[in-house]
Amino acid sequence: MTLVEIKRLLIGEPFPTSREIHERLDKVRALAVFASDPISSNAYATEAIMSVLIALGSGGLAMTLPVGMGVAGLILLVIFSYIQTILHYPDGGGAYTVAKDNLGTMASLLAAAALLTDYILTVSVSISAGVRAVTSAVPAAFEYRVWIALVAIVLITWVNLRGVRDSGTIFAIPTYAFVGGVLLVIVIGLARLNSLAGLPTSAPVVPASDHGASLAGFAYVWLLLRAFAGGCTALTGIEAISNGVQAFKPPESKNAAATMVAMGVMAMSLFVGITFLSTHLRLAPQEAESILSQLTRQVTSGGLLYYWVQFFTAMILFLAANTGYQDFPRLSSFLARDNFLPRWLQNRGDRLVYSSGIMVLAIISSLIVIIFQADEIAMLPLYALGVMLSFSISQSGMFRLMGRIRHLKKGESLKTQVTEIHYEANAKWKQATNALGAGVTFLVFIILVLTKFMEGAWVVALLVPVMVTTFYGVHRHYDRVAEALTTRGMTMDDISEVADVVVIPIADVHRGTVLAIEFAKRISSDVRALCVTTSAQMDDRLLRRWNRFPEITADVQLIRIEYDYRDVLSPVVDYIEQLNEVEFPDKLTTVVVPEFIPEHRFANFLHNQTANRLRWRLREHKDIVIIDVPFHIDSRL
Amino acid sequence: MTLVEIKRLLIGEPFPTSREIHERLDKVRALAVFASDPISSNAYATEAIMSVLIALGSGGLAMTLPVGMGVAGLILLVIFSYIQTILHYPDGGGAYTVAKDNLGTMASLLAAAALLTDYILTVSVSISAGVRAVTSAVPAAFEYRVWIALVAIVLITWVNLRGVRDSGTIFAIPTYAFVGGVLLVIVIGLARLNSLAGLPTSAPVVPASDHGASLAGFAYVWLLLRAFAGGCTALTGIEAISNGVQAFKPPESKNAAATMVAMGVMAMSLFVGITFLSTHLRLAPQEAESILSQLTRQVTSGGLLYYWVQFFTAMILFLAANTGYQDFPRLSSFLARDNFLPRWLQNRGDRLVYSSGIMVLAIISSLIVIIFQADEIAMLPLYALGVMLSFSISQSGMFRLMGRIRHLKKGESLKTQVTEIHYEANAKWKQATNALGAGVTFLVFIILVLTKFMEGAWVVALLVPVMVTTFYGVHRHYDRVAEALTTRGMTMDDISEVADVVVIPIADVHRGTVLAIEFAKRISSDVRALCVTTSAQMDDRLLRRWNRFPEITADVQLIRIEYDYRDVLSPVVDYIEQLNEVEFPDKLTTVVVPEFIPEHRFANFLHNQTANRLRWRLREHKDIVIIDVPFHIDSRL
């Protein structure tokens, strides 16, 4: 089985480029692919609010619903803003494109760096959370958690390399099963609310902590803000669709916007429903059991539906990683297209996905899993910061765009760098919404930075500027390359002449060398065979064999260099350098390398890699053309 | 600081080949380099006998001295045999050369495989034993034992890469300090024997084990044989000098033989002295303290000399690894010279040592240390087998050689394959000694296999035949290569003609491509630029740029291939194959690859490695000459 056959088996037959349009996602699959991250946040967002408020004692939990409604309002704002983004930037690119078009390169790179960091962490955190669900069920597996996480990354990478549609199909089931299950729990809960609320709750009455009890004024507001910031984890992943507009079947932006609305409705309903029921059933965060599990147990009395929800919670946490696999490769490809990342990140693989980006993501997130030993709790302080920063930048960008639209008259339109804008009604109100959204998300960002800085957020604060600097460095490199390669203004004088000389480094006279000499004689009248001799015997043998073929060697100059060291490449390189710089300055010098190639690749191991090493050393020098004349031998081990 | 400068700093300035003779070892250094392994065996050989005999109870230990004398006798036999080997095979090579010259290839390869296995294990076992000495002193270091062992391997590798004389100087101190210390203990012990023997011993009286008590007849003999086999660990490393005759200053074989005698006298004196005193002082093996430590403590009453001996015991155990570093690279180089191992194992590095062999040894022994987690007790069953087998083969070979010498008349001489033999007096007696030595060492080998097979000796039993098969495979490969390369019987018709066609795969028209086309036009009248276009825009742009330089592109055929997949190399390779096999069969086809080379190597990362990948794919095909036309750009990141 060849390597190519193995690849075919794993990845599937390659798709023609023209098939790209068929590989696009319909709305049902797209929702599953893009929504697993934001929807899975419902497994813990309500709890994140409560675990801050519990500092005020059980009584403080009464604030959960108001804070939750605030978060819900923010979700609405953000979704509204991103729908605008999708409609105005139908080629996708989300925060990066919006910022590029409205706020300039620096802002766009800042947003991109923040998002890329977050996408990598999405994979590491989600996989680790999924592994925690597994090891909670099977404690003996805890010792192997890093291995389990790495296997999960390999599997999810594999599915994504098979193509977007394939992964959409595979991921649809757990997403819809989770949403359906939790919605059913909410409906039953609301229907039975009166009878349930009367029941005694299992949650213990917690007194306010010493610190919490004495809170007043600013401290109280700060606690509410922290609870609010905690609840904002429900927002992670919401922006995914705006990046991936081009993954939808046409009409792309319409389908994407519709999917965004569906996702928003689902995420909001789940979040509001869970938060409402949790407060009315007077649930409180507990070490051993999550809020969602408490809620489901109480509503369903622990029946089949309870296990359904629990199972698919674990599944969707695993699959939330997939959002990273959708977003990271696509955003990297945008940056690569704009020359801010290596260009090969734009290449689509056999199945029309950004294979290189997928592999890069898999490698980096695996490293993070290894460094943090699959402990997602330790990674969380690094997480969610980036998303908030990009939300804020994105909404600021939309604020600018709406400002420009406001100045258009009815029927007028205008081309920006990236897109075309037309007159819109209500642009003023839309702009106000964006201003509010930008302000609130920026506030949440600041709260997150302040509260999590010492726990690890400083890593992100350090990483993002480093990434932005790298982006600029890569861009400068490509600029210089383009300048050097351009044919504009080029004249024939700019092309180096070829010197009429060919050097052939040889170690011995054999069929391979003879072939190389014959080739050299075809292309030059001044052929020089160069041999470094390290002993008198070697010198004798060489001369004897050389003189055996006068018809071949007659017109060829044999240059023997006696050398008392074993590093025979150095005198060869020195001779060629001298030739290139002194004897034929400013001309191309040609070196013919007789290369011995065994039929079996493994047999390379049995030979000095002199030809390869010589090529590597000459590669550094300008104006040297290297000709490999191969001599193949059928010599299987 | 460049890589070359770092190498110079670590390894030192390169030596000229002609300096080799100055790098040879004088007898004092040679003894230190070659003797650390056999002399260090005295730290445990006596104990190895006692720990078997203790099955008979304290009373059984009385057999220690007789068994020890038997071992001492065997040491004498083996040393005598190896002195003969050194004198008859002054070019070195030990068991391998003797077997090759007298018993045939198979026996020589068997001996070589057994020895190479043992040399690798010498390093792993000695380093691990040294680490155990360290972690006994500092128990907190136990967790890091594998790392400590790997650091020790790196250090010893480094010292050996610096050259033979350097390592000889470094290793002389601990070897002589150990020998001097133990000899002093023995002398003091003998002088005070009467007063000491009267003292009550700390050793508890051990009753015979149930098993041991009932021993009689064959079972008793078997136990004695096992004790004898245990004591034979004192023999490991004795053969080292016979391999390394060429490491000595001239007259090589005379110096080597003298060193061998000195080593034998030292090893024998230590072994007999320790065994004699241990039995007379009625010492018994104890879990917590070695026999040597018990002996030293009792003789010196725990003074300075005690600590001296303890410290240098640990040191010499570490350094015993160095014997492996002397022997493995040298024996591999013999095998490589005879084409049984990759030829590059013959290459001497900057400091005239077999650097490649040293690196291979370092890598394999590190892997073994990692696999066995630096637990030398677990490795021991694999160890010492190989040495015994090679002793037996070597003495059988010397038996044959002496047989041939016996048939020579006075003044006659005869050339064998490898050496020259002359008439010798007493050849008959020498031959009888070899027969005895071969028989006894083979018996010990069988005992070791039988007693250690299940504990791990099966690994060696499996590995040695695999290695021998590999040696033959490598040899066949080189035979075929030599046959294919030879110019004997070659006629001009055997040299492939060069087809008058040059293909240039291009992705775009830029300065690099234009340079490549100019080069191609110089060497052929039929130049074809080959471009795979994956979209209509790409096609348009290519044509536009192509037509911009009529003076360059006029005589060149532009071949555009529309392709609906992203794997653009495949159609290029297909086209070239077709050209090579159908249009110009049996001729050399030339491919010019325009290669873009950024000045900074790291920037390669930012470019598709298309040129490299193309070269790799074309390399598989016969009759294709590849020309790299480089285009250098000063584009530091």
Coordinates of C-alpha atoms in Angstrom, one line a residue, chain A residues 14-18 341-344 347-352 473-474 477-478 480-481 484-490 492 494-496 498-500 509-512 514-515 518-519 522-523 548-549 551-552 563-567 588 590 595-599 601 603-608 612 615-616 619-637, chain B residues 14-18 341-344 347-352 473-474 477-478 480-481 484-490 492 494-496 498-500 509-512 514-515 518-519 522-523 548-549 551-552 563-567 588 590 595-599 601 603-608 612 615-616 619-637:
Chain A
P14 CA -9.6 14.4 -4.0
F15 CA -12.3 16.8 -5.1
P16 CA -11.9 19.0 -8.2
T17 CA -11.8 22.7 -7.5
S18 CA -15.0 23.2 -9.5
L341 CA 0.9 34.8 7.4
P342 CA 2.7 32.2 5.3
R343 CA 1.0 32.0 1.9
W344 CA 0.6 28.3 2.0
N347 CA -3.9 26.4 0.0
R348 CA -6.9 24.1 -0.1
G349 CA -6.2 20.4 0.2
D350 CA -7.6 17.4 -1.6
R351 CA -11.0 17.8 0.0
L352 CA -11.2 21.6 -0.5
G473 CA 7.3 41.1 9.6
V474 CA 5.8 38.5 7.3
H477 CA 9.2 40.0 3.7
Y478 CA 6.6 39.3 1.0
R480 CA 10.5 42.7 -0.6
V481 CA 10.2 39.4 -2.4
A484 CA 12.8 41.6 -6.2
L485 CA 10.8 39.3 -8.5
T486 CA 8.8 41.9 -10.4
T487 CA 9.5 42.1 -14.1
R488 CA 8.4 45.7 -14.3
G489 CA 11.2 47.9 -15.5
M490 CA 13.4 44.8 -16.1
M492 CA 17.9 42.3 -20.7
D494 CA 19.5 42.7 -15.6
I495 CA 19.8 39.0 -16.4
S496 CA 23.1 37.5 -15.4
V498 CA 26.3 32.4 -17.9
A499 CA 30.0 31.7 -17.6
D500 CA 31.4 29.2 -20.0
V509 CA 35.8 7.7 -11.8
H510 CA 32.7 5.4 -12.2
R511 CA 29.7 5.2 -14.5
G512 CA 27.9 8.0 -12.7
V514 CA 31.4 9.5 -16.6
L515 CA 27.7 10.3 -17.4
E518 CA 29.4 13.7 -20.8
F519 CA 26.5 16.0 -19.8
R522 CA 27.5 19.2 -24.0
I523 CA 26.9 22.5 -22.3
R548 CA 41.4 4.6 -18.8
F549 CA 38.9 6.6 -20.9
E551 CA 37.7 9.5 -25.4
I552 CA 35.8 10.9 -22.5
Y563 CA 43.9 17.8 1.5
D564 CA 45.0 16.7 4.9
Y565 CA 41.6 16.9 6.6
R566 CA 38.5 14.7 6.3
D567 CA 36.0 17.5 5.6
L588 CA 26.4 32.3 -13.4
T590 CA 27.5 25.9 -13.3
E595 CA 24.3 11.9 -7.8
F596 CA 24.0 8.3 -7.0
I597 CA 20.4 7.3 -6.4
P598 CA 19.6 3.8 -5.1
E599 CA 16.2 2.5 -6.1
R601 CA 14.9 5.1 -0.6
A603 CA 19.4 2.5 1.0
N604 CA 20.3 6.2 1.1
F605 CA 21.2 5.5 4.6
L606 CA 24.1 3.4 3.5
H607 CA 25.7 6.2 1.5
N608 CA 27.5 9.4 2.4
N612 CA 23.0 16.6 -0.8
R615 CA 24.0 21.2 -2.7
W616 CA 23.1 22.7 0.7
R619 CA 22.8 27.0 -2.1
E620 CA 24.0 29.8 0.1
H621 CA 26.1 31.3 -2.7
K622 CA 24.6 33.5 -5.3
D623 CA 25.0 32.9 -9.0
I624 CA 25.7 29.2 -8.8
V625 CA 23.5 26.9 -10.9
I626 CA 23.5 23.3 -9.7
I627 CA 22.9 20.4 -12.1
D628 CA 22.0 17.0 -10.7
V629 CA 22.9 14.2 -13.0
P630 CA 21.4 11.2 -11.4
F631 CA 22.7 7.6 -11.7
H632 CA 20.0 5.1 -10.7
I633 CA 20.9 1.7 -9.4
D634 CA 18.5 -1.2 -8.9
S635 CA 19.9 -2.2 -5.6
R636 CA 17.2 -3.2 -3.2
L637 CA 18.5 -4.2 0.2
Chain B
P14 CA 40.3 19.9 13.5
F15 CA 43.5 17.8 13.3
P16 CA 45.1 17.1 10.0
T17 CA 45.1 13.5 8.9
S18 CA 48.9 13.3 9.1
L341 CA 27.9 -1.8 7.9
P342 CA 27.2 1.7 6.3
R343 CA 30.5 3.0 5.0
W344 CA 30.3 6.3 6.7
N347 CA 34.9 8.2 8.5
R348 CA 37.1 9.9 11.0
G349 CA 35.8 13.3 12.4
D350 CA 37.7 16.5 13.0
R351 CA 39.7 15.0 15.9
L352 CA 40.5 11.8 14.1
G473 CA 22.1 -7.4 3.4
V474 CA 24.3 -4.4 3.6
H477 CA 23.8 -3.9 -1.5
Y478 CA 27.4 -2.5 -1.8
R480 CA 25.4 -4.5 -6.4
V481 CA 26.4 -0.8 -6.3
A484 CA 26.6 -1.0 -11.4
L485 CA 29.2 1.7 -11.0
T486 CA 32.3 -0.1 -12.3
T487 CA 33.8 1.2 -15.5
R488 CA 35.4 -2.1 -16.4
G489 CA 34.0 -3.2 -19.7
M490 CA 32.1 0.0 -20.2
M492 CA 30.7 4.7 -25.0
D494 CA 26.6 2.5 -22.4
I495 CA 26.3 6.3 -21.7
S496 CA 22.8 7.7 -22.2
V498 CA 21.0 13.7 -23.8
A499 CA 17.7 14.6 -25.4
D500 CA 17.6 18.1 -27.0
V509 CA 6.6 35.0 -15.0
H510 CA 9.1 36.9 -12.8
R511 CA 12.8 37.6 -12.7
G512 CA 13.6 34.1 -11.4
V514 CA 13.2 34.7 -16.8
L515 CA 16.7 33.8 -15.6
E518 CA 17.7 32.2 -20.4
F519 CA 19.8 29.4 -19.0
R522 CA 21.8 28.3 -23.8
I523 CA 21.7 24.5 -23.5
R548 CA 5.7 41.3 -22.1
F549 CA 9.1 39.9 -23.0
E551 CA 12.9 38.9 -26.7
I552 CA 13.1 36.2 -24.1
Y563 CA -6.1 21.6 -13.9
D564 CA -9.1 21.4 -11.6
Y565 CA -7.2 20.1 -8.5
R566 CA -4.8 21.8 -6.2
D567 CA -2.0 19.2 -6.4
L588 CA 18.4 12.0 -20.6
T590 CA 16.6 17.9 -18.7
E595 CA 14.4 28.1 -7.4
F596 CA 13.7 31.1 -5.2
I597 CA 16.2 31.3 -2.3
P598 CA 15.6 33.9 0.4
E599 CA 18.8 35.1 2.1
R601 CA 17.0 30.4 5.8
A603 CA 12.2 32.6 5.5
N604 CA 11.9 29.3 3.6
F605 CA 9.1 28.7 6.0
L606 CA 7.1 31.4 4.3
H607 CA 7.2 29.9 0.8
N608 CA 5.7 26.8 -0.7
N612 CA 12.1 21.0 -3.4
R615 CA 12.9 17.6 -7.1
W616 CA 12.0 14.8 -4.7
R619 CA 14.3 12.0 -8.2
E620 CA 12.4 8.7 -8.4
H621 CA 12.5 8.7 -12.2
K622 CA 15.4 7.5 -14.2
D623 CA 17.1 9.6 -16.8
I624 CA 16.0 13.0 -15.6
V625 CA 18.6 15.7 -15.1
I626 CA 17.5 18.5 -12.7
I627 CA 19.0 21.9 -13.0
D628 CA 18.4 24.3 -10.1
V629 CA 18.7 27.9 -11.3
P630 CA 18.7 29.9 -8.1
F631 CA 17.3 33.3 -7.6
H632 CA 18.6 34.9 -4.4
I633 CA 16.8 37.7 -2.6
D634 CA 18.0 39.8 0.2
S635 CA 14.8 39.6 2.2
R636 CA 15.6 39.2 5.9
L637 CA 12.5 38.9 8.0

